[in-house]
Amino acid sequence: MTHLLFGNLTLADLPHKWFTVGATGSIIAGGIAIAALLTYLKRWKWLWSEWLTSTDPKKIGIMYIVMAALMFFRGGLDALMIWLQQALGSGALPGFLGAAHGYLDASHFQQIFTAHGDIMVFFGTMGFLFGLMNLVVPLQIGARDLAFPFLNSLGFWLFAAGAVLINMFFVIGGDFAASGWLSLPPLSGPEYSPGAGMDYWGWSLQISGLGSLLSGINFLVTILKMRAPGMTLMKMPLFTWTSLCSSVLVVSVFPVLTVAIALLWLDRFFGMRFFTSGFGGNPMMYVNLIWIWGHPEVYILVLPSFGVFSEVVATFSHKRLFGYVSQVFAALGVSSIACLVWVHHFFTMGAGADVNAVFGISTMLIAIPSAVQVFNWIATMHRGRIVFATPMYWFLGFVSLFMFGGMAGVLLATPAADYQLHNTLFLIAHFHTMVVGVGLFGIFAGITYWFPKVFGFTLSEKWGKRAFWLWLTGFFTAFTPLYILGSMGAARRVDSYAAATGFQPLYATALAGGLLIAAAFLTQIVQVVVSILERKQNLAGGDPWDARTLEWATPSPVPFYSFASTPEVRSRDAWWEMKKDGTANAPKKYEDIELCKNTGMAIYLSGCVFLLGFALVWHILWLGVLGLAGAIVCVIVRSFDEHTEYVVTAAEVEKLEKERLGRSPS
Amino acid sequence: MNEIAIEQGRVSDKFVFGFWIYLMTDLIMFSVLFASFAVLRGATFGGPAEHQLYDLANALTETLVLLTSSFTCGLAMLAAYRGKQGQATAWFAATFALGAAFLGLELREFFAFAAAGNTPQASASLSAFFTLVGTHGLHISAGLLWMLVAIAQIRLKGLSPFVVSKLKRLSVFWHFLDIVWIFIFTIVYLMGHML
């Protein structure tokens, strides 16, 4: 009877360890604080009707970025805990808090690095990227919305449901997966990971992965079908191009991830034999499948950043981008080669010298289009009137890290060297250099660059530059020791090591770097707070950077209808040309604007999917049926709704535009 | 064409295009399942190979039933384009019946396998077989549910551009499942028969 009601849930799954009690406590306290604040300010209705139910990509973009920042903070705490454990984990030191070495027992340590990886990749970086794409892509192509606004809202809410589910283990269960961020079988199979933590891992990734897939389809269709008249493909801004490449990759490889995790679940739930050691199962097939997704995923994360830098460098050098066509083909080249290199993640599988050589060479090929992009950026800066604003700092930091990490990557692509470096900290240092140095620095540059477009004032340059220097020094302090440790043979994912290895000083240096990065993150929070306080002095007009692309043709903050009249594009750098030939401020012909109504349906639907996921984690039949049926009913109800759009008439637009111009004399 | 018609064309174009992209993602999912099946079909762990268990006549009947359902689905769409509500409903109902018959035949095969002890748990080979064919069956079930909703929409809303645009996507989905089945019939059943 209790199993019928609660599945595998028991009272022992309620929080009772220091970290689950702590996390549950802070989740509840945070929830109460936010609820109290909303009640005090009487903002519940505002939150629901202006934000949560919104289908406006500008608002969904902001929600993505807020969510991603929270998850980034959460993943960052994990990182600090890992650094601290490893700095303390020398065999010469006694452990404390019940651990043999350091302060975390081995299983808890494993859960932390698993959660760190998944949260940073799926919920931190991916969230930031979809946020930026939502904010910028429609404006850059002169569209008022994405192709499918409801699907966009649904994509976000599935992402949010996944984010909640991956943190649910704190509250119910107490254990997360302890098998590494990709959870390779047979370790992740039913024999060795019987607990619910493994299923929290699988279902949070499946749900957020579904959201990513829907968003990928949405951006692909938007970019191909919704461009303003005159904007041919080869007139698109580079950020739109790289977003397109990223979306194509999402659409191509996320289904593979879905299948890989689904098959693993079939093994776990129904006792099937896909990846088991016995009964003919083939664990290496999972490794192949997960990396067929996993390697392109790295490029999904970094391609939009390449696009950000193409915009930033051209804008702040006041020159058109050097080598536009080659830049586009470089992005396309990176995306296609990205799908042909996955075996380099497991040269040690033993596929043989020929297979390894093919994948080693294809991996090295990626260096060519990557270098083309770097040369184009440098050539763009050459003889430009460069303004060293914060986004340019991020760019220069990125170039140094990209070169550094790229070289390490070519080194790792050599199978012979990889046999030595496989699964060492050298690899960890390499991919953090790429994902942080390229992915995150690009995101930071992008957020600084487009912040005034969204909020109407620029971010504090002073605090931005402080954050940059802390990040850069912190990064090198934290990860250079890992390159050295890896070369010395230090394995990844190790919670303790013999004192005789002499690793401890290097681990301690890495911890110091980690603390600098934490300080950098705090500085970024200060940057936002200071910028809000000083917003009156930093008001941005429509075009604070004297920029080049179409998004800057709109006022800042962007009105809900984005463009008062649909822009017509005649050349690359459309806005720059408009400014030059004087058509930028030409009187507009107003038109009726159709926009998508707000709807709570995406929230209800994602809520049902969340219940389904939770039920599958704990094997609660009735809840699963309820969640699934609820989700189906939501889809059916939505499919009957014909009136999902509303019209803002030309007269209303004209009135709103006049009011706006009356307020700001510019 | 006047401007409204162009605008409507563009909108429905956008939806059909988006749906095609979704179908391509679905196709990638199936291709991964096909690849897994190809890798694992020999991994019988001493049990019977999956191709020794097939009843080819059953698979052929399934194929003919599903192909016929694609034909009736096409007739339903022709009726829908001509605005013939009764005919469209009838042909969709026929498609539904054929789809349900297909599902019944498939389940009969599954239960016959399982009754003889050849469950998905018996070997990696059988896991891969049940999962590949079962995923197609799951899609058929979703299509059947969708068809019921579509019939309800035809009855309640008539053949408005809004409903016809949805029917267009349903029919594309149904034909897509047909194509996937042709590959299953060829690779799993026919090529299995030759092993």
Short mmCIF file of N, CA and C in Angstrom, two decimals, chain A residues 341-484:
data_model
loop_
_atom_site.label_atom_id
_atom_site.label_comp_id
_atom_site.label_asym_id
_atom_site.label_seq_id
_atom_site.Cartn_x
_atom_site.Cartn_y
_atom_site.Cartn_z
N VAL A 341 34.20 14.11 -34.86
CA VAL A 341 35.42 13.96 -34.05
C VAL A 341 35.20 13.20 -32.75
N TRP A 342 33.97 12.66 -32.52
CA TRP A 342 33.62 12.25 -31.18
C TRP A 342 34.53 11.17 -30.58
N VAL A 343 35.14 10.35 -31.44
CA VAL A 343 35.94 9.24 -30.89
C VAL A 343 37.17 9.73 -30.13
N HIS A 344 37.57 11.01 -30.35
CA HIS A 344 38.77 11.47 -29.64
C HIS A 344 38.55 11.53 -28.13
N HIS A 345 37.32 11.36 -27.70
CA HIS A 345 37.08 11.32 -26.25
C HIS A 345 37.44 9.98 -25.65
N PHE A 346 37.67 8.98 -26.52
CA PHE A 346 38.01 7.66 -25.96
C PHE A 346 38.94 6.92 -26.91
N PHE A 347 40.04 7.57 -27.24
CA PHE A 347 41.08 6.88 -28.01
C PHE A 347 41.50 5.59 -27.30
N THR A 348 41.40 5.61 -25.97
CA THR A 348 41.86 4.45 -25.20
C THR A 348 40.88 3.28 -25.27
N MET A 349 39.73 3.48 -25.97
CA MET A 349 38.78 2.37 -26.10
C MET A 349 39.46 1.18 -26.79
N GLY A 350 40.43 1.49 -27.67
CA GLY A 350 41.11 0.41 -28.38
C GLY A 350 40.50 0.12 -29.73
N ALA A 351 40.01 1.16 -30.40
CA ALA A 351 39.44 0.94 -31.72
C ALA A 351 40.53 0.68 -32.75
N GLY A 352 41.77 0.87 -32.39
CA GLY A 352 42.86 0.58 -33.31
C GLY A 352 43.49 1.85 -33.84
N ALA A 353 44.69 1.69 -34.38
CA ALA A 353 45.48 2.85 -34.79
C ALA A 353 44.81 3.61 -35.94
N ASP A 354 44.18 2.88 -36.88
CA ASP A 354 43.60 3.56 -38.04
C ASP A 354 42.44 4.46 -37.64
N VAL A 355 41.52 3.88 -36.86
CA VAL A 355 40.37 4.67 -36.43
C VAL A 355 40.86 5.88 -35.63
N ASN A 356 41.77 5.65 -34.71
CA ASN A 356 42.26 6.75 -33.89
C ASN A 356 42.94 7.82 -34.74
N ALA A 357 43.68 7.39 -35.77
CA ALA A 357 44.36 8.38 -36.60
C ALA A 357 43.34 9.25 -37.33
N VAL A 358 42.28 8.62 -37.87
CA VAL A 358 41.25 9.40 -38.58
C VAL A 358 40.65 10.44 -37.64
N PHE A 359 40.29 10.01 -36.45
CA PHE A 359 39.63 10.95 -35.54
C PHE A 359 40.61 11.97 -34.97
N GLY A 360 41.89 11.57 -34.83
CA GLY A 360 42.90 12.53 -34.39
C GLY A 360 43.06 13.64 -35.42
N ILE A 361 43.12 13.26 -36.69
CA ILE A 361 43.34 14.26 -37.74
C ILE A 361 42.10 15.15 -37.90
N SER A 362 40.91 14.52 -37.86
CA SER A 362 39.71 15.35 -38.01
C SER A 362 39.63 16.36 -36.86
N THR A 363 40.08 15.95 -35.68
CA THR A 363 40.06 16.87 -34.55
C THR A 363 41.01 18.04 -34.79
N MET A 364 42.19 17.73 -35.28
CA MET A 364 43.16 18.82 -35.53
C MET A 364 42.66 19.77 -36.60
N LEU A 365 41.84 19.24 -37.55
CA LEU A 365 41.32 20.10 -38.61
C LEU A 365 40.52 21.28 -38.07
N ILE A 366 39.89 21.08 -36.91
CA ILE A 366 39.06 22.15 -36.35
C ILE A 366 39.90 23.39 -36.09
N ALA A 367 41.21 23.19 -35.88
CA ALA A 367 42.07 24.34 -35.62
C ALA A 367 42.06 25.31 -36.80
N ILE A 368 41.81 24.80 -38.02
CA ILE A 368 41.90 25.69 -39.19
C ILE A 368 40.77 26.73 -39.19
N PRO A 369 39.49 26.31 -39.21
CA PRO A 369 38.46 27.35 -39.17
C PRO A 369 38.54 28.21 -37.91
N SER A 370 38.98 27.62 -36.79
CA SER A 370 39.09 28.41 -35.57
C SER A 370 40.11 29.52 -35.76
N ALA A 371 41.25 29.17 -36.36
CA ALA A 371 42.29 30.17 -36.57
C ALA A 371 41.84 31.23 -37.56
N VAL A 372 41.07 30.82 -38.58
CA VAL A 372 40.56 31.80 -39.54
C VAL A 372 39.78 32.88 -38.79
N GLN A 373 38.96 32.44 -37.83
CA GLN A 373 38.17 33.43 -37.10
C GLN A 373 39.06 34.37 -36.32
N VAL A 374 40.06 33.83 -35.64
CA VAL A 374 40.93 34.68 -34.83
C VAL A 374 41.65 35.69 -35.71
N PHE A 375 42.15 35.23 -36.87
CA PHE A 375 42.84 36.17 -37.76
C PHE A 375 41.88 37.25 -38.24
N ASN A 376 40.64 36.86 -38.52
CA ASN A 376 39.67 37.87 -38.97
C ASN A 376 39.43 38.92 -37.89
N TRP A 377 39.32 38.48 -36.64
CA TRP A 377 39.10 39.46 -35.57
C TRP A 377 40.30 40.40 -35.45
N ILE A 378 41.49 39.82 -35.54
CA ILE A 378 42.69 40.66 -35.40
C ILE A 378 42.78 41.64 -36.57
N ALA A 379 42.47 41.12 -37.77
CA ALA A 379 42.51 42.00 -38.94
C ALA A 379 41.45 43.09 -38.84
N THR A 380 40.32 42.77 -38.19
CA THR A 380 39.29 43.79 -38.00
C THR A 380 39.82 44.91 -37.11
N MET A 381 40.56 44.54 -36.08
CA MET A 381 41.10 45.54 -35.16
C MET A 381 42.19 46.38 -35.83
N HIS A 382 42.89 45.77 -36.78
CA HIS A 382 44.01 46.44 -37.42
C HIS A 382 43.58 47.77 -38.01
N ARG A 383 44.18 48.84 -37.59
CA ARG A 383 43.93 50.21 -38.05
C ARG A 383 42.49 50.66 -37.78
N GLY A 384 41.84 50.01 -36.81
CA GLY A 384 40.52 50.49 -36.43
C GLY A 384 40.65 51.55 -35.35
N ARG A 385 39.55 52.28 -35.10
CA ARG A 385 39.54 53.20 -33.96
C ARG A 385 39.00 52.42 -32.78
N ILE A 386 39.89 51.75 -32.06
CA ILE A 386 39.44 50.80 -31.05
C ILE A 386 39.07 51.52 -29.75
N VAL A 387 37.90 51.20 -29.23
CA VAL A 387 37.49 51.69 -27.91
C VAL A 387 37.60 50.52 -26.95
N PHE A 388 38.41 50.68 -25.92
CA PHE A 388 38.60 49.54 -25.01
C PHE A 388 37.54 49.55 -23.91
N ALA A 389 36.32 49.27 -24.29
CA ALA A 389 35.25 49.10 -23.32
C ALA A 389 35.32 47.66 -22.79
N THR A 390 34.55 47.37 -21.73
CA THR A 390 34.65 46.05 -21.09
C THR A 390 34.49 44.88 -22.07
N PRO A 391 33.54 44.92 -23.01
CA PRO A 391 33.43 43.76 -23.91
C PRO A 391 34.74 43.47 -24.65
N MET A 392 35.52 44.54 -24.97
CA MET A 392 36.79 44.31 -25.65
C MET A 392 37.79 43.64 -24.70
N TYR A 393 37.71 43.96 -23.41
CA TYR A 393 38.57 43.27 -22.44
C TYR A 393 38.27 41.77 -22.47
N TRP A 394 36.97 41.46 -22.44
CA TRP A 394 36.61 40.03 -22.48
C TRP A 394 37.13 39.41 -23.76
N PHE A 395 37.08 40.16 -24.85
CA PHE A 395 37.56 39.62 -26.11
C PHE A 395 39.05 39.29 -26.03
N LEU A 396 39.84 40.24 -25.50
CA LEU A 396 41.28 40.00 -25.45
C LEU A 396 41.61 38.84 -24.51
N GLY A 397 40.88 38.77 -23.40
CA GLY A 397 41.07 37.64 -22.49
C GLY A 397 40.72 36.33 -23.18
N PHE A 398 39.64 36.38 -23.93
CA PHE A 398 39.20 35.18 -24.67
C PHE A 398 40.26 34.73 -25.66
N VAL A 399 40.85 35.68 -26.41
CA VAL A 399 41.83 35.28 -27.42
C VAL A 399 43.00 34.56 -26.75
N SER A 400 43.47 35.10 -25.62
CA SER A 400 44.62 34.45 -24.98
C SER A 400 44.23 33.06 -24.49
N LEU A 401 43.04 32.94 -23.89
CA LEU A 401 42.64 31.62 -23.39
C LEU A 401 42.36 30.65 -24.54
N PHE A 402 41.77 31.18 -25.60
CA PHE A 402 41.40 30.33 -26.73
C PHE A 402 42.67 29.74 -27.36
N MET A 403 43.69 30.56 -27.48
CA MET A 403 44.96 30.06 -28.03
C MET A 403 45.55 29.00 -27.11
N PHE A 404 45.55 29.32 -25.83
CA PHE A 404 46.12 28.44 -24.82
C PHE A 404 45.39 27.08 -24.84
N GLY A 405 44.09 27.15 -24.71
CA GLY A 405 43.29 25.91 -24.66
C GLY A 405 43.30 25.19 -25.99
N GLY A 406 43.35 25.95 -27.08
CA GLY A 406 43.35 25.34 -28.40
C GLY A 406 44.61 24.52 -28.63
N MET A 407 45.75 25.08 -28.22
CA MET A 407 47.01 24.34 -28.34
C MET A 407 46.93 23.05 -27.53
N ALA A 408 46.42 23.17 -26.31
CA ALA A 408 46.30 21.97 -25.48
C ALA A 408 45.39 20.96 -26.16
N GLY A 409 44.38 21.45 -26.86
CA GLY A 409 43.45 20.56 -27.55
C GLY A 409 44.13 19.81 -28.68
N VAL A 410 44.96 20.51 -29.46
CA VAL A 410 45.66 19.85 -30.55
C VAL A 410 46.60 18.78 -29.98
N LEU A 411 47.19 19.12 -28.84
CA LEU A 411 48.06 18.15 -28.18
C LEU A 411 47.27 16.88 -27.81
N LEU A 412 46.10 17.10 -27.21
CA LEU A 412 45.27 15.96 -26.79
C LEU A 412 44.75 15.17 -27.99
N ALA A 413 44.66 15.83 -29.15
CA ALA A 413 44.12 15.15 -30.33
C ALA A 413 45.10 14.14 -30.89
N THR A 414 46.34 14.18 -30.43
CA THR A 414 47.32 13.19 -30.87
C THR A 414 47.11 11.92 -30.06
N PRO A 415 46.66 10.84 -30.69
CA PRO A 415 46.32 9.66 -29.89
C PRO A 415 47.45 9.20 -28.97
N ALA A 416 48.68 9.26 -29.47
CA ALA A 416 49.79 8.78 -28.64
C ALA A 416 49.89 9.59 -27.36
N ALA A 417 49.76 10.93 -27.49
CA ALA A 417 49.82 11.77 -26.30
C ALA A 417 48.59 11.54 -25.43
N ASP A 418 47.45 11.31 -26.10
CA ASP A 418 46.22 11.15 -25.34
C ASP A 418 46.26 9.92 -24.44
N TYR A 419 46.96 8.89 -24.87
CA TYR A 419 47.06 7.72 -24.00
C TYR A 419 47.68 8.09 -22.65
N GLN A 420 48.57 9.08 -22.66
CA GLN A 420 49.16 9.53 -21.40
C GLN A 420 48.21 10.46 -20.64
N LEU A 421 47.51 11.32 -21.40
CA LEU A 421 46.79 12.42 -20.75
C LEU A 421 45.32 12.11 -20.52
N HIS A 422 44.83 11.02 -21.11
CA HIS A 422 43.41 10.65 -20.97
C HIS A 422 43.01 10.60 -19.49
N ASN A 423 41.86 11.24 -19.19
CA ASN A 423 41.34 11.22 -17.82
C ASN A 423 42.31 11.76 -16.78
N THR A 424 43.22 12.65 -17.20
CA THR A 424 44.02 13.35 -16.20
C THR A 424 43.49 14.77 -16.06
N LEU A 425 44.06 15.51 -15.13
CA LEU A 425 43.64 16.90 -14.93
C LEU A 425 44.03 17.78 -16.11
N PHE A 426 44.96 17.30 -16.96
CA PHE A 426 45.29 18.06 -18.17
C PHE A 426 44.04 18.26 -19.03
N LEU A 427 43.28 17.19 -19.16
CA LEU A 427 42.04 17.26 -19.93
C LEU A 427 41.06 18.23 -19.27
N ILE A 428 40.96 18.13 -17.94
CA ILE A 428 40.05 19.03 -17.21
C ILE A 428 40.44 20.48 -17.47
N ALA A 429 41.76 20.74 -17.40
CA ALA A 429 42.24 22.10 -17.62
C ALA A 429 41.91 22.53 -19.05
N HIS A 430 42.12 21.63 -20.01
CA HIS A 430 41.85 21.98 -21.41
C HIS A 430 40.39 22.38 -21.61
N PHE A 431 39.47 21.53 -21.18
CA PHE A 431 38.09 21.89 -21.55
C PHE A 431 37.53 23.03 -20.72
N HIS A 432 38.08 23.24 -19.51
CA HIS A 432 37.64 24.44 -18.79
C HIS A 432 38.17 25.70 -19.48
N THR A 433 39.38 25.60 -20.05
CA THR A 433 39.89 26.76 -20.77
C THR A 433 38.96 27.09 -21.93
N MET A 434 38.46 26.06 -22.60
CA MET A 434 37.59 26.32 -23.74
C MET A 434 36.21 26.80 -23.29
N VAL A 435 35.61 26.09 -22.35
CA VAL A 435 34.23 26.42 -22.01
C VAL A 435 34.16 27.74 -21.22
N VAL A 436 35.15 27.96 -20.34
CA VAL A 436 35.15 29.24 -19.61
C VAL A 436 35.70 30.34 -20.50
N GLY A 437 36.88 30.09 -21.08
CA GLY A 437 37.56 31.13 -21.85
C GLY A 437 36.79 31.54 -23.09
N VAL A 438 36.14 30.59 -23.74
CA VAL A 438 35.39 30.91 -24.95
C VAL A 438 33.92 31.11 -24.60
N GLY A 439 33.32 30.06 -24.05
CA GLY A 439 31.88 30.11 -23.78
C GLY A 439 31.51 31.24 -22.83
N LEU A 440 32.04 31.18 -21.60
CA LEU A 440 31.61 32.15 -20.58
C LEU A 440 32.10 33.56 -20.88
N PHE A 441 33.37 33.71 -21.32
CA PHE A 441 33.85 35.06 -21.60
C PHE A 441 33.00 35.69 -22.71
N GLY A 442 32.62 34.87 -23.68
CA GLY A 442 31.75 35.38 -24.74
C GLY A 442 30.40 35.81 -24.18
N ILE A 443 29.88 34.99 -23.26
CA ILE A 443 28.59 35.34 -22.66
C ILE A 443 28.71 36.64 -21.86
N PHE A 444 29.80 36.77 -21.10
CA PHE A 444 29.98 38.01 -20.32
C PHE A 444 30.11 39.21 -21.26
N ALA A 445 30.89 39.04 -22.34
CA ALA A 445 31.02 40.13 -23.31
C ALA A 445 29.65 40.47 -23.88
N GLY A 446 28.89 39.42 -24.23
CA GLY A 446 27.57 39.64 -24.82
C GLY A 446 26.62 40.33 -23.86
N ILE A 447 26.63 39.89 -22.60
CA ILE A 447 25.72 40.50 -21.62
C ILE A 447 26.10 41.97 -21.43
N THR A 448 27.40 42.28 -21.32
CA THR A 448 27.81 43.67 -21.15
C THR A 448 27.42 44.49 -22.37
N TYR A 449 27.58 43.89 -23.54
CA TYR A 449 27.35 44.61 -24.80
C TYR A 449 25.86 44.90 -24.99
N TRP A 450 25.01 43.91 -24.73
CA TRP A 450 23.58 44.09 -25.02
C TRP A 450 22.77 44.54 -23.81
N PHE A 451 23.38 44.59 -22.63
CA PHE A 451 22.64 45.02 -21.44
C PHE A 451 21.91 46.35 -21.65
N PRO A 452 22.60 47.38 -22.18
CA PRO A 452 21.89 48.66 -22.37
C PRO A 452 20.72 48.55 -23.34
N LYS A 453 20.80 47.66 -24.30
CA LYS A 453 19.68 47.49 -25.24
C LYS A 453 18.44 47.00 -24.49
N VAL A 454 18.67 46.11 -23.51
CA VAL A 454 17.55 45.51 -22.80
C VAL A 454 17.03 46.42 -21.69
N PHE A 455 17.96 47.06 -20.95
CA PHE A 455 17.53 47.79 -19.76
C PHE A 455 17.61 49.30 -19.90
N GLY A 456 18.25 49.79 -20.94
CA GLY A 456 18.28 51.23 -21.15
C GLY A 456 19.43 51.95 -20.46
N PHE A 457 20.28 51.25 -19.75
CA PHE A 457 21.49 51.89 -19.20
C PHE A 457 22.65 50.91 -19.28
N THR A 458 23.86 51.47 -19.35
CA THR A 458 25.04 50.61 -19.50
C THR A 458 25.49 50.10 -18.14
N LEU A 459 26.22 48.99 -18.15
CA LEU A 459 26.80 48.45 -16.93
C LEU A 459 28.05 49.25 -16.58
N SER A 460 28.34 49.29 -15.28
CA SER A 460 29.49 50.04 -14.81
C SER A 460 30.78 49.50 -15.44
N GLU A 461 31.49 50.38 -16.14
CA GLU A 461 32.75 49.98 -16.77
C GLU A 461 33.80 49.66 -15.71
N LYS A 462 33.83 50.48 -14.66
CA LYS A 462 34.85 50.32 -13.63
C LYS A 462 34.77 48.93 -13.01
N TRP A 463 33.55 48.55 -12.58
CA TRP A 463 33.39 47.25 -11.93
C TRP A 463 33.50 46.11 -12.93
N GLY A 464 33.13 46.39 -14.16
CA GLY A 464 33.24 45.36 -15.19
C GLY A 464 34.70 45.00 -15.42
N LYS A 465 35.55 46.02 -15.47
CA LYS A 465 36.97 45.75 -15.70
C LYS A 465 37.60 45.07 -14.50
N ARG A 466 37.16 45.46 -13.30
CA ARG A 466 37.65 44.76 -12.11
C ARG A 466 37.30 43.27 -12.19
N ALA A 467 36.03 43.01 -12.54
CA ALA A 467 35.59 41.61 -12.63
C ALA A 467 36.42 40.87 -13.66
N PHE A 468 36.69 41.55 -14.79
CA PHE A 468 37.48 40.90 -15.84
C PHE A 468 38.85 40.50 -15.32
N TRP A 469 39.55 41.43 -14.67
CA TRP A 469 40.92 41.12 -14.22
C TRP A 469 40.91 40.00 -13.18
N LEU A 470 39.91 40.03 -12.29
CA LEU A 470 39.81 38.94 -11.30
C LEU A 470 39.58 37.60 -12.00
N TRP A 471 38.68 37.61 -12.99
CA TRP A 471 38.41 36.37 -13.72
C TRP A 471 39.67 35.84 -14.39
N LEU A 472 40.38 36.76 -15.08
CA LEU A 472 41.53 36.31 -15.87
C LEU A 472 42.63 35.77 -14.96
N THR A 473 42.99 36.54 -13.92
CA THR A 473 44.05 36.05 -13.03
C THR A 473 43.56 34.82 -12.29
N GLY A 474 42.31 34.85 -11.86
CA GLY A 474 41.76 33.69 -11.15
C GLY A 474 41.80 32.46 -12.04
N PHE A 475 41.44 32.64 -13.31
CA PHE A 475 41.41 31.49 -14.19
C PHE A 475 42.79 30.88 -14.36
N PHE A 476 43.79 31.73 -14.62
CA PHE A 476 45.13 31.18 -14.83
C PHE A 476 45.68 30.56 -13.54
N THR A 477 45.38 31.20 -12.40
CA THR A 477 45.86 30.63 -11.13
C THR A 477 45.21 29.28 -10.86
N ALA A 478 43.95 29.17 -11.24
CA ALA A 478 43.23 27.93 -10.91
C ALA A 478 43.57 26.81 -11.88
N PHE A 479 43.79 27.13 -13.15
CA PHE A 479 43.87 26.03 -14.12
C PHE A 479 45.29 25.73 -14.61
N THR A 480 46.22 26.69 -14.51
CA THR A 480 47.60 26.34 -14.88
C THR A 480 48.11 25.18 -14.03
N PRO A 481 47.87 25.19 -12.69
CA PRO A 481 48.32 24.04 -11.90
C PRO A 481 47.72 22.72 -12.39
N LEU A 482 46.50 22.78 -12.94
CA LEU A 482 45.89 21.52 -13.39
C LEU A 482 46.58 20.98 -14.64
N TYR A 483 47.03 21.91 -15.53
CA TYR A 483 47.82 21.44 -16.68
C TYR A 483 49.08 20.73 -16.17
N ILE A 484 49.73 21.34 -15.17
CA ILE A 484 50.98 20.75 -14.66
C ILE A 484 50.68 19.41 -13.98
#
